[in-house]
Amino acid sequence: MTWNRNTSVKPAGGQFDNHARAYDNITSTPLAAAMGAEIGGVDCTQASDAQIVEIQQALFHHKMIFFRDHGHMTHADHSAFSKRFGVFAEDAYSEGVPGFPEVQPVIKEADAQTGWVFGSGWHTDSPFLPEPPAISTLRSVEIPPFGGDTIWANCALAYSTLSETMQKMLADLRVHMSIRDVLAGAQEHGSVKDGVLGPLVAQKNKPVSEDMLKKINGAMHPLVRSHDVTGEKSLYCDGSYAVGIEGMKPEESAPLLQFLTGHITQPAFTCRLRWEAGMLVMWDNRLSVHQAFNDYDGYRREMYRTTIAGEKPQ
């Protein structure tokens, strides 16, 4: 087979391992060869401690997991379930819903015409923070009849398929994560009607706040990080927040980051979820990146998310 020169790497072949594991208290059905799984046999509003342990094990194995038939879940239920995986993270974008500041609305109204929705572009959640969130959850309430999918990519699988020489070269590098380009993109293409990004768009041409300046300055993190629970190594960069590499000139870091982002997000390393109302999805930001699609103008999409605090990447 002849490979296109623009293709970053060849598919990983036998290195895929997203097989379902045996659990006593839940079921697991893989979504794709690279990552993702549907979890069954559990109501997350009444999950036992044993089920929570197995849900976490499944999350770390599959990188992204989802539950159907959770339309009965309330904000209180969502908050309580999320807390069983750790304390809530700082939210970089919104203030939450009344009574539950940790439950963040992600809503696009049917009349909102925008070129930039919250979640546009490949990213891991809020990596510009000194301690980025470890786990994110997203619950669907109202979805369009088609469109509005979310896609994830497996950063651990991407790392494992790099050559040993490339792995050694990346081992001690640190990536600069900043909100700079996302802020510029939202203000250039976004709409004030976007429920999450609207406040950023409204700040266009106004003085930059001290809090926003901190997010623009961002943080330096290992380009290859180790999972704090499993020890699994993964690439920690994306196409939205990774703006440079410590000690490198922009013209040096840009091609490397472009290669790594293309490598991570090649179709073979991804899974794609078509949402239904009443779904609950969890993903591990230490092991994956994701993006949302802006392809459902004219339809309302109502979601709610929580984020669980993480550690300083190592």
Short mmCIF file of C-alpha atoms in Angstrom, two decimals:
data_model
loop_
_atom_site.label_atom_id
_atom_site.label_comp_id
_atom_site.label_asym_id
_atom_site.label_seq_id
_atom_site.Cartn_x
_atom_site.Cartn_y
_atom_site.Cartn_z
CA MET A 1 0.00 0.00 0.00
CA THR A 2 1.22 3.52 -0.81
CA TRP A 3 0.71 6.13 1.88
CA ASN A 4 -0.18 9.74 1.08
CA ARG A 5 2.62 12.08 2.09
CA ASN A 6 0.12 14.16 4.05
CA THR A 7 -0.87 11.18 6.24
CA SER A 8 0.84 11.50 9.60
CA VAL A 9 1.23 7.80 10.37
CA LYS A 10 0.06 4.37 9.36
CA PRO A 11 -2.82 2.88 11.38
CA ALA A 12 -1.73 1.04 14.50
CA GLY A 13 -2.66 -2.49 13.44
CA GLY A 14 -2.52 -4.97 16.28
CA GLN A 15 -2.05 -2.38 19.02
CA PHE A 16 -5.77 -1.72 19.37
CA ASP A 17 -7.16 -3.06 22.66
CA ASN A 18 -10.61 -1.76 23.46
CA HIS A 19 -12.05 -5.17 24.28
CA ALA A 20 -14.74 -5.39 26.92
CA ARG A 21 -13.57 -6.61 30.30
CA ALA A 22 -15.53 -8.80 32.66
CA TYR A 23 -17.32 -6.96 35.45
CA ASP A 24 -19.49 -8.23 38.29
CA ASN A 25 -21.78 -5.22 38.61
CA ILE A 26 -21.95 -3.50 35.20
CA THR A 27 -21.74 -4.43 31.52
CA SER A 28 -19.41 -2.91 28.93
CA THR A 29 -19.97 -2.86 25.15
CA PRO A 30 -17.14 -1.30 23.09
CA LEU A 31 -18.14 1.53 20.75
CA ALA A 32 -15.11 1.44 18.41
CA ALA A 33 -11.83 -0.43 18.09
CA ALA A 34 -9.80 2.50 19.40
CA MET A 35 -11.86 3.61 22.42
CA GLY A 36 -15.29 4.21 23.91
CA ALA A 37 -17.87 1.88 25.44
CA GLU A 38 -21.51 1.80 26.45
CA ILE A 39 -22.01 0.88 30.10
CA GLY A 40 -25.17 -0.97 31.08
CA GLY A 41 -26.71 -2.62 34.10
CA VAL A 42 -26.57 0.48 36.27
CA ASP A 43 -28.74 3.46 37.16
CA CYS A 44 -26.22 6.22 37.88
CA THR A 45 -28.64 7.93 40.28
CA GLN A 46 -28.55 4.82 42.51
CA ALA A 47 -25.15 3.27 41.75
CA SER A 48 -23.60 1.14 44.46
CA ASP A 49 -20.03 1.64 45.64
CA ALA A 50 -19.04 -1.54 43.80
CA GLN A 51 -20.55 -0.20 40.59
CA ILE A 52 -18.72 3.12 40.97
CA VAL A 53 -15.40 1.25 41.28
CA GLU A 54 -16.11 -0.70 38.09
CA ILE A 55 -17.33 2.40 36.24
CA GLN A 56 -14.02 4.09 37.01
CA GLN A 57 -12.10 1.02 35.87
CA ALA A 58 -14.07 0.99 32.62
CA LEU A 59 -13.47 4.71 32.14
CA PHE A 60 -9.70 4.37 32.45
CA HIS A 61 -9.71 1.38 30.09
CA HIS A 62 -12.04 2.75 27.38
CA LYS A 63 -11.13 6.46 27.86
CA MET A 64 -14.77 7.44 27.17
CA ILE A 65 -17.91 5.68 28.42
CA PHE A 66 -21.61 6.46 28.14
CA PHE A 67 -24.94 5.46 29.67
CA ARG A 68 -28.34 5.51 27.96
CA ASP A 69 -31.80 5.98 29.48
CA HIS A 70 -30.88 8.58 32.09
CA GLY A 71 -33.54 11.13 31.20
CA HIS A 72 -34.72 10.96 34.81
CA MET A 73 -31.41 12.37 36.08
CA THR A 74 -31.77 15.80 37.71
CA HIS A 75 -29.12 18.43 38.36
CA ALA A 76 -28.93 17.14 41.93
CA ASP A 77 -28.46 13.57 40.69
CA HIS A 78 -25.82 14.68 38.20
CA SER A 79 -23.93 16.56 40.88
CA ALA A 80 -24.12 13.69 43.37
CA PHE A 81 -22.95 11.11 40.83
CA SER A 82 -20.03 13.28 39.71
CA LYS A 83 -18.86 13.85 43.29
CA ARG A 84 -18.30 10.13 43.70
CA PHE A 85 -15.27 10.46 41.40
CA GLY A 86 -13.63 13.40 43.18
CA VAL A 87 -14.02 17.06 44.04
CA PHE A 88 -15.26 19.48 41.41
CA ALA A 89 -12.76 21.32 39.26
CA GLU A 90 -12.56 25.05 38.65
CA ASP A 91 -14.74 25.88 35.66
CA ALA A 92 -13.06 28.20 33.21
CA TYR A 93 -16.12 29.24 31.23
CA SER A 94 -19.45 29.43 33.06
CA GLU A 95 -21.09 29.84 36.46
CA GLY A 96 -23.38 26.83 36.58
CA VAL A 97 -27.12 26.53 37.10
CA PRO A 98 -29.01 28.02 40.08
CA GLY A 99 -28.37 25.94 43.17
CA PHE A 100 -25.73 23.82 41.47
CA PRO A 101 -22.74 25.96 40.43
CA GLU A 102 -20.82 22.78 39.55
CA VAL A 103 -23.37 21.80 36.86
CA GLN A 104 -22.60 23.84 33.77
CA PRO A 105 -25.22 24.46 31.05
CA VAL A 106 -24.07 23.86 27.48
CA ILE A 107 -27.01 25.14 25.45
CA LYS A 108 -27.33 26.34 21.88
CA GLU A 109 -30.73 27.80 21.03
CA ALA A 110 -32.42 27.06 17.71
CA ASP A 111 -32.05 30.68 16.56
CA ALA A 112 -28.33 30.90 17.40
CA GLN A 113 -26.40 31.18 14.14
CA THR A 114 -22.69 30.95 14.95
CA GLY A 115 -19.46 29.88 13.32
CA TRP A 116 -17.94 28.74 16.61
CA VAL A 117 -19.67 26.60 19.24
CA PHE A 118 -18.41 25.62 22.66
CA GLY A 119 -16.21 22.57 22.12
CA SER A 120 -15.23 23.45 18.57
CA GLY A 121 -11.80 22.12 17.62
CA TRP A 122 -9.87 19.19 19.07
CA HIS A 123 -9.13 19.82 22.74
CA THR A 124 -8.72 18.47 26.23
CA ASP A 125 -10.69 20.42 28.82
CA SER A 126 -9.06 23.56 30.28
CA PRO A 127 -5.39 22.47 30.01
CA PHE A 128 -4.33 26.10 30.46
CA LEU A 129 -5.05 25.71 34.19
CA PRO A 130 -2.19 24.67 36.53
CA GLU A 131 -4.25 21.61 37.53
CA PRO A 132 -6.56 20.75 34.61
CA PRO A 133 -9.71 18.70 35.20
CA ALA A 134 -9.23 14.94 35.20
CA ILE A 135 -12.73 13.75 34.27
CA SER A 136 -15.61 15.45 32.48
CA THR A 137 -19.25 14.37 32.29
CA LEU A 138 -21.90 15.57 29.86
CA ARG A 139 -25.65 14.89 30.12
CA SER A 140 -28.07 15.34 27.24
CA VAL A 141 -31.58 16.74 27.75
CA GLU A 142 -32.60 17.97 24.30
CA ILE A 143 -30.78 17.13 21.09
CA PRO A 144 -31.27 17.91 17.40
CA PRO A 145 -32.80 15.22 15.16
CA PHE A 146 -29.39 14.87 13.51
CA GLY A 147 -26.03 16.57 13.91
CA GLY A 148 -24.42 17.73 17.14
CA ASP A 149 -22.26 14.60 17.49
CA THR A 150 -19.12 14.49 19.62
CA ILE A 151 -15.91 12.72 18.61
CA TRP A 152 -13.06 11.57 20.86
CA ALA A 153 -9.49 10.44 20.13
CA ASN A 154 -7.30 8.13 22.22
CA CYS A 155 -4.09 9.96 23.23
CA ALA A 156 -2.65 6.90 24.98
CA LEU A 157 -3.02 4.75 21.88
CA ALA A 158 -1.47 7.55 19.84
CA TYR A 159 1.55 7.67 22.14
CA SER A 160 2.01 3.90 22.13
CA THR A 161 2.19 3.80 18.34
CA LEU A 162 4.99 6.36 18.04
CA SER A 163 8.48 5.09 17.32
CA GLU A 164 10.78 4.58 20.28
CA THR A 165 12.99 7.34 18.91
CA MET A 166 10.07 9.82 18.83
CA GLN A 167 8.98 8.81 22.33
CA LYS A 168 12.49 9.50 23.65
CA MET A 169 12.62 12.86 21.88
CA LEU A 170 9.29 13.94 23.43
CA ALA A 171 9.97 12.58 26.92
CA ASP A 172 11.26 15.76 28.56
CA LEU A 173 9.41 18.39 26.51
CA ARG A 174 6.80 20.67 28.04
CA VAL A 175 3.85 22.05 26.08
CA HIS A 176 2.50 25.57 26.55
CA MET A 177 -1.28 25.44 26.98
CA SER A 178 -3.14 28.75 26.61
CA ILE A 179 -6.69 29.98 25.99
CA ARG A 180 -5.26 32.59 23.58
CA ASP A 181 -6.31 31.06 20.26
CA VAL A 182 -9.69 29.82 21.51
CA LEU A 183 -10.50 33.30 22.80
CA ALA A 184 -9.49 34.85 19.47
CA GLY A 185 -11.49 32.27 17.50
CA ALA A 186 -14.60 32.68 19.62
CA GLN A 187 -14.49 36.46 19.31
CA GLU A 188 -13.85 36.27 15.58
CA HIS A 189 -16.47 33.65 14.68
CA GLY A 190 -18.71 33.17 17.70
CA SER A 191 -22.03 34.69 18.76
CA VAL A 192 -23.16 36.41 21.94
CA LYS A 193 -26.16 34.04 21.80
CA ASP A 194 -23.87 31.07 22.54
CA GLY A 195 -24.75 30.12 26.11
CA VAL A 196 -21.15 29.35 27.11
CA LEU A 197 -18.93 31.34 24.76
CA GLY A 198 -21.26 34.35 24.61
CA PRO A 199 -19.52 36.15 27.52
CA LEU A 200 -16.16 35.74 25.77
CA VAL A 201 -17.58 37.15 22.55
CA ALA A 202 -19.10 40.08 24.45
CA GLN A 203 -15.65 41.00 25.80
CA LYS A 204 -14.29 41.71 22.32
CA ASN A 205 -12.52 45.09 22.12
CA LYS A 206 -12.71 45.48 25.90
CA PRO A 207 -9.77 45.47 28.34
CA VAL A 208 -8.58 41.96 29.22
CA SER A 209 -9.43 41.00 32.80
CA GLU A 210 -6.77 39.74 35.21
CA ASP A 211 -8.46 36.33 35.29
CA MET A 212 -8.46 36.07 31.49
CA LEU A 213 -4.84 37.20 31.35
CA LYS A 214 -3.91 34.25 33.59
CA LYS A 215 -5.66 31.89 31.18
CA ILE A 216 -3.88 33.49 28.22
CA ASN A 217 -0.54 33.11 29.97
CA GLY A 218 -1.63 29.54 30.62
CA ALA A 219 0.57 26.75 31.95
CA MET A 220 3.45 24.52 30.93
CA HIS A 221 2.72 20.79 31.15
CA PRO A 222 4.57 17.62 30.13
CA LEU A 223 3.99 16.81 26.47
CA VAL A 224 3.94 13.16 27.54
CA ARG A 225 2.07 12.69 30.80
CA SER A 226 1.53 9.68 33.03
CA HIS A 227 -1.94 8.87 34.34
CA ASP A 228 -1.97 9.42 38.09
CA VAL A 229 -3.96 6.22 38.78
CA THR A 230 -2.93 3.71 36.10
CA GLY A 231 0.48 5.10 35.13
CA GLU A 232 -0.46 4.84 31.44
CA LYS A 233 1.42 7.33 29.26
CA SER A 234 -0.35 9.57 26.77
CA LEU A 235 0.33 12.55 24.56
CA TYR A 236 -0.90 15.77 26.12
CA CYS A 237 -1.48 18.27 23.34
CA ASP A 238 -4.35 19.38 21.13
CA GLY A 239 -5.24 21.63 18.25
CA SER A 240 -6.96 24.31 20.36
CA TYR A 241 -4.89 25.12 23.44
CA ALA A 242 -1.36 23.89 22.63
CA VAL A 243 0.40 27.04 21.41
CA GLY A 244 4.08 26.20 21.81
CA ILE A 245 6.79 24.05 23.38
CA GLU A 246 9.04 25.31 26.14
CA GLY A 247 12.49 26.29 24.88
CA MET A 248 11.50 26.16 21.20
CA LYS A 249 10.91 28.97 18.73
CA PRO A 250 7.38 29.08 17.28
CA GLU A 251 8.63 27.98 13.87
CA GLU A 252 10.23 24.94 15.54
CA SER A 253 7.32 23.92 17.77
CA ALA A 254 4.51 24.49 15.27
CA PRO A 255 5.41 21.60 12.90
CA LEU A 256 5.87 19.20 15.82
CA LEU A 257 2.55 20.12 17.42
CA GLN A 258 0.84 19.87 14.03
CA PHE A 259 2.25 16.39 13.51
CA LEU A 260 1.26 15.21 16.99
CA THR A 261 -2.28 16.61 16.74
CA GLY A 262 -2.71 14.98 13.34
CA HIS A 263 -1.33 11.72 14.69
CA ILE A 264 -3.66 11.71 17.72
CA THR A 265 -6.78 12.57 15.74
CA GLN A 266 -6.38 10.23 12.76
CA PRO A 267 -9.72 8.46 12.22
CA ALA A 268 -8.41 5.05 13.30
CA PHE A 269 -7.81 6.38 16.83
CA THR A 270 -11.29 7.86 17.33
CA CYS A 271 -14.85 7.05 18.30
CA ARG A 272 -17.91 9.13 17.48
CA LEU A 273 -21.10 9.37 19.53
CA ARG A 274 -24.50 10.16 18.07
CA TRP A 275 -26.35 11.66 20.98
CA GLU A 276 -29.78 10.69 22.24
CA ALA A 277 -31.80 12.51 24.88
CA GLY A 278 -31.12 11.07 28.33
CA MET A 279 -27.50 10.06 27.79
CA LEU A 280 -24.73 10.55 30.33
CA VAL A 281 -21.15 10.51 29.00
CA MET A 282 -17.84 10.50 30.89
CA TRP A 283 -14.32 10.89 29.55
CA ASP A 284 -10.80 11.07 30.92
CA ASN A 285 -9.08 14.30 29.88
CA ARG A 286 -5.68 12.82 30.74
CA LEU A 287 -6.07 10.14 28.08
CA SER A 288 -8.20 11.68 25.33
CA VAL A 289 -9.12 14.76 23.33
CA HIS A 290 -12.51 15.53 21.83
CA GLN A 291 -14.46 18.00 19.73
CA ALA A 292 -18.07 19.02 19.08
CA PHE A 293 -19.64 19.66 15.68
CA ASN A 294 -21.43 22.87 14.71
CA ASP A 295 -23.81 21.31 12.20
CA TYR A 296 -27.30 21.72 13.67
CA ASP A 297 -28.35 25.33 13.11
CA GLY A 298 -32.10 25.70 13.51
CA TYR A 299 -32.33 23.11 16.29
CA ARG A 300 -31.97 23.42 20.04
CA ARG A 301 -29.32 21.41 21.89
CA GLU A 302 -29.41 21.34 25.71
CA MET A 303 -26.64 19.62 27.68
CA TYR A 304 -25.16 19.86 31.17
CA ARG A 305 -21.58 19.08 32.17
CA THR A 306 -19.48 18.68 35.27
CA THR A 307 -15.72 18.48 35.64
CA ILE A 308 -13.75 16.61 38.29
CA ALA A 309 -10.54 18.13 39.59
CA GLY A 310 -7.25 16.69 38.42
CA GLU A 311 -3.67 16.85 39.52
CA LYS A 312 -0.72 18.81 38.19
CA PRO A 313 0.28 16.77 35.11
CA GLN A 314 3.41 14.68 35.58
#
